[in-house]
Amino acid sequence: MAISGSEPSGAEYTAAYEILIVLPATEPFNTVALAELHAAGIADPSPRQIAVRAADIATRPAVPDEQRSTAPMAIRSHPAEGA
């Protein structure tokens, strides 16, 4: 993966390209991707690494996993069931 410093595969790059091509503005994702890659110790990331990382960022959930509630939602009975 791009974050580990290795070069993403052709399939990863193709998937990233398909994600990024539909976005109206990719510059914010590229900026964050560069910052994350630099923080990971990749001083001179390739365009392929940046694209794959930017697509990863664009598809992340809005709420980080550790902040998501794991409690199941309460199931309410249907009004016709009389509860």
mmCIF file of C-alpha atoms in Angstrom:
data_model
loop_
_atom_site.group_PDB
_atom_site.id
_atom_site.type_symbol
_atom_site.label_atom_id
_atom_site.label_comp_id
_atom_site.label_asym_id
_atom_site.label_seq_id
_atom_site.Cartn_x
_atom_site.Cartn_y
_atom_site.Cartn_z
ATOM 1 C CA MET A 1 0.000 0.000 0.000
ATOM 2 C CA ALA A 2 1.078 3.544 -0.469
ATOM 3 C CA ILE A 3 1.345 4.170 3.258
ATOM 4 C CA SER A 4 3.909 1.404 3.770
ATOM 5 C CA GLY A 5 6.258 2.879 1.207
ATOM 6 C CA SER A 6 5.798 0.200 -1.422
ATOM 7 C CA GLU A 7 4.511 1.005 -4.866
ATOM 8 C CA PRO A 8 0.763 0.281 -5.217
ATOM 9 C CA SER A 9 -0.215 -2.419 -7.698
ATOM 10 C CA GLY A 10 -1.832 -1.685 -11.019
ATOM 11 C CA ALA A 11 -5.193 -2.842 -9.648
ATOM 12 C CA GLU A 12 -4.901 -0.494 -6.658
ATOM 13 C CA TYR A 13 -3.999 2.385 -8.941
ATOM 14 C CA THR A 14 -6.891 1.626 -11.318
ATOM 15 C CA ALA A 15 -9.349 1.508 -8.406
ATOM 16 C CA ALA A 16 -7.946 4.777 -7.050
ATOM 17 C CA TYR A 17 -8.245 6.430 -10.457
ATOM 18 C CA GLU A 18 -11.899 5.333 -10.742
ATOM 19 C CA ILE A 19 -12.655 6.844 -7.322
ATOM 20 C CA LEU A 20 -10.825 10.104 -7.946
ATOM 21 C CA ILE A 21 -12.221 10.663 -11.442
ATOM 22 C CA VAL A 22 -15.780 11.089 -10.104
ATOM 23 C CA LEU A 23 -14.840 13.597 -7.406
ATOM 24 C CA PRO A 24 -15.352 17.278 -8.230
ATOM 25 C CA ALA A 25 -12.184 18.452 -6.436
ATOM 26 C CA THR A 26 -9.310 16.150 -5.566
ATOM 27 C CA GLU A 27 -6.773 18.736 -4.422
ATOM 28 C CA PRO A 28 -7.769 18.569 -0.720
ATOM 29 C CA PHE A 29 -7.383 14.777 -0.798
ATOM 30 C CA ASN A 30 -3.995 15.053 -2.508
ATOM 31 C CA THR A 31 -2.814 17.560 0.091
ATOM 32 C CA VAL A 32 -3.814 15.290 2.986
ATOM 33 C CA ALA A 33 -2.330 12.279 1.161
ATOM 34 C CA LEU A 34 1.022 14.049 0.827
ATOM 35 C CA ALA A 35 0.992 14.997 4.507
ATOM 36 C CA GLU A 36 0.198 11.416 5.568
ATOM 37 C CA LEU A 37 2.852 9.941 3.299
ATOM 38 C CA HIS A 38 5.447 12.403 4.607
ATOM 39 C CA ALA A 39 4.428 11.575 8.186
ATOM 40 C CA ALA A 40 4.954 7.900 7.350
ATOM 41 C CA GLY A 41 8.514 8.693 6.299
ATOM 42 C CA ILE A 42 8.002 8.739 2.530
ATOM 43 C CA ALA A 43 9.804 11.934 1.592
ATOM 44 C CA ASP A 44 9.278 11.730 -2.183
ATOM 45 C CA PRO A 45 6.084 9.771 -2.895
ATOM 46 C CA SER A 46 5.291 8.787 -6.467
ATOM 47 C CA PRO A 47 2.152 10.075 -8.197
ATOM 48 C CA ARG A 48 0.787 6.514 -7.934
ATOM 49 C CA GLN A 49 1.308 6.479 -4.147
ATOM 50 C CA ILE A 50 -0.383 9.868 -3.826
ATOM 51 C CA ALA A 51 -3.362 8.808 -5.956
ATOM 52 C CA VAL A 52 -3.941 5.579 -4.036
ATOM 53 C CA ARG A 53 -3.645 7.362 -0.692
ATOM 54 C CA ALA A 54 -5.965 10.183 -1.832
ATOM 55 C CA ALA A 55 -8.592 7.636 -2.918
ATOM 56 C CA ASP A 56 -8.263 5.926 0.455
ATOM 57 C CA ILE A 57 -8.833 9.255 2.202
ATOM 58 C CA ALA A 58 -11.819 10.071 -0.027
ATOM 59 C CA THR A 59 -13.521 6.797 0.875
ATOM 60 C CA ARG A 60 -12.886 6.859 4.627
ATOM 61 C CA PRO A 61 -15.943 6.972 6.860
ATOM 62 C CA ALA A 62 -16.698 10.411 8.257
ATOM 63 C CA VAL A 63 -16.412 9.058 11.809
ATOM 64 C CA PRO A 64 -13.277 7.083 12.683
ATOM 65 C CA ASP A 65 -13.935 3.441 13.615
ATOM 66 C CA GLU A 66 -12.874 3.928 17.221
ATOM 67 C CA GLN A 67 -15.572 6.581 17.683
ATOM 68 C CA ARG A 68 -18.407 4.528 16.201
ATOM 69 C CA SER A 69 -20.911 3.030 18.550
ATOM 70 C CA THR A 70 -20.847 -0.748 18.623
ATOM 71 C CA ALA A 71 -24.094 -0.954 20.605
ATOM 72 C CA PRO A 72 -26.979 -2.335 18.559
ATOM 73 C CA MET A 73 -29.833 -0.003 17.830
ATOM 74 C CA ALA A 74 -32.981 -0.584 19.839
ATOM 75 C CA ILE A 75 -35.586 -2.510 17.950
ATOM 76 C CA ARG A 76 -38.993 -0.950 18.258
ATOM 77 C CA SER A 77 -42.055 -3.027 17.724
ATOM 78 C CA HIS A 78 -44.435 -2.135 14.945
ATOM 79 C CA PRO A 79 -47.517 -0.175 16.156
ATOM 80 C CA ALA A 80 -49.757 -2.913 14.775
ATOM 81 C CA GLU A 81 -48.092 -5.385 17.149
ATOM 82 C CA GLY A 82 -49.491 -3.540 20.156
ATOM 83 C CA ALA A 83 -46.317 -2.595 21.937
#
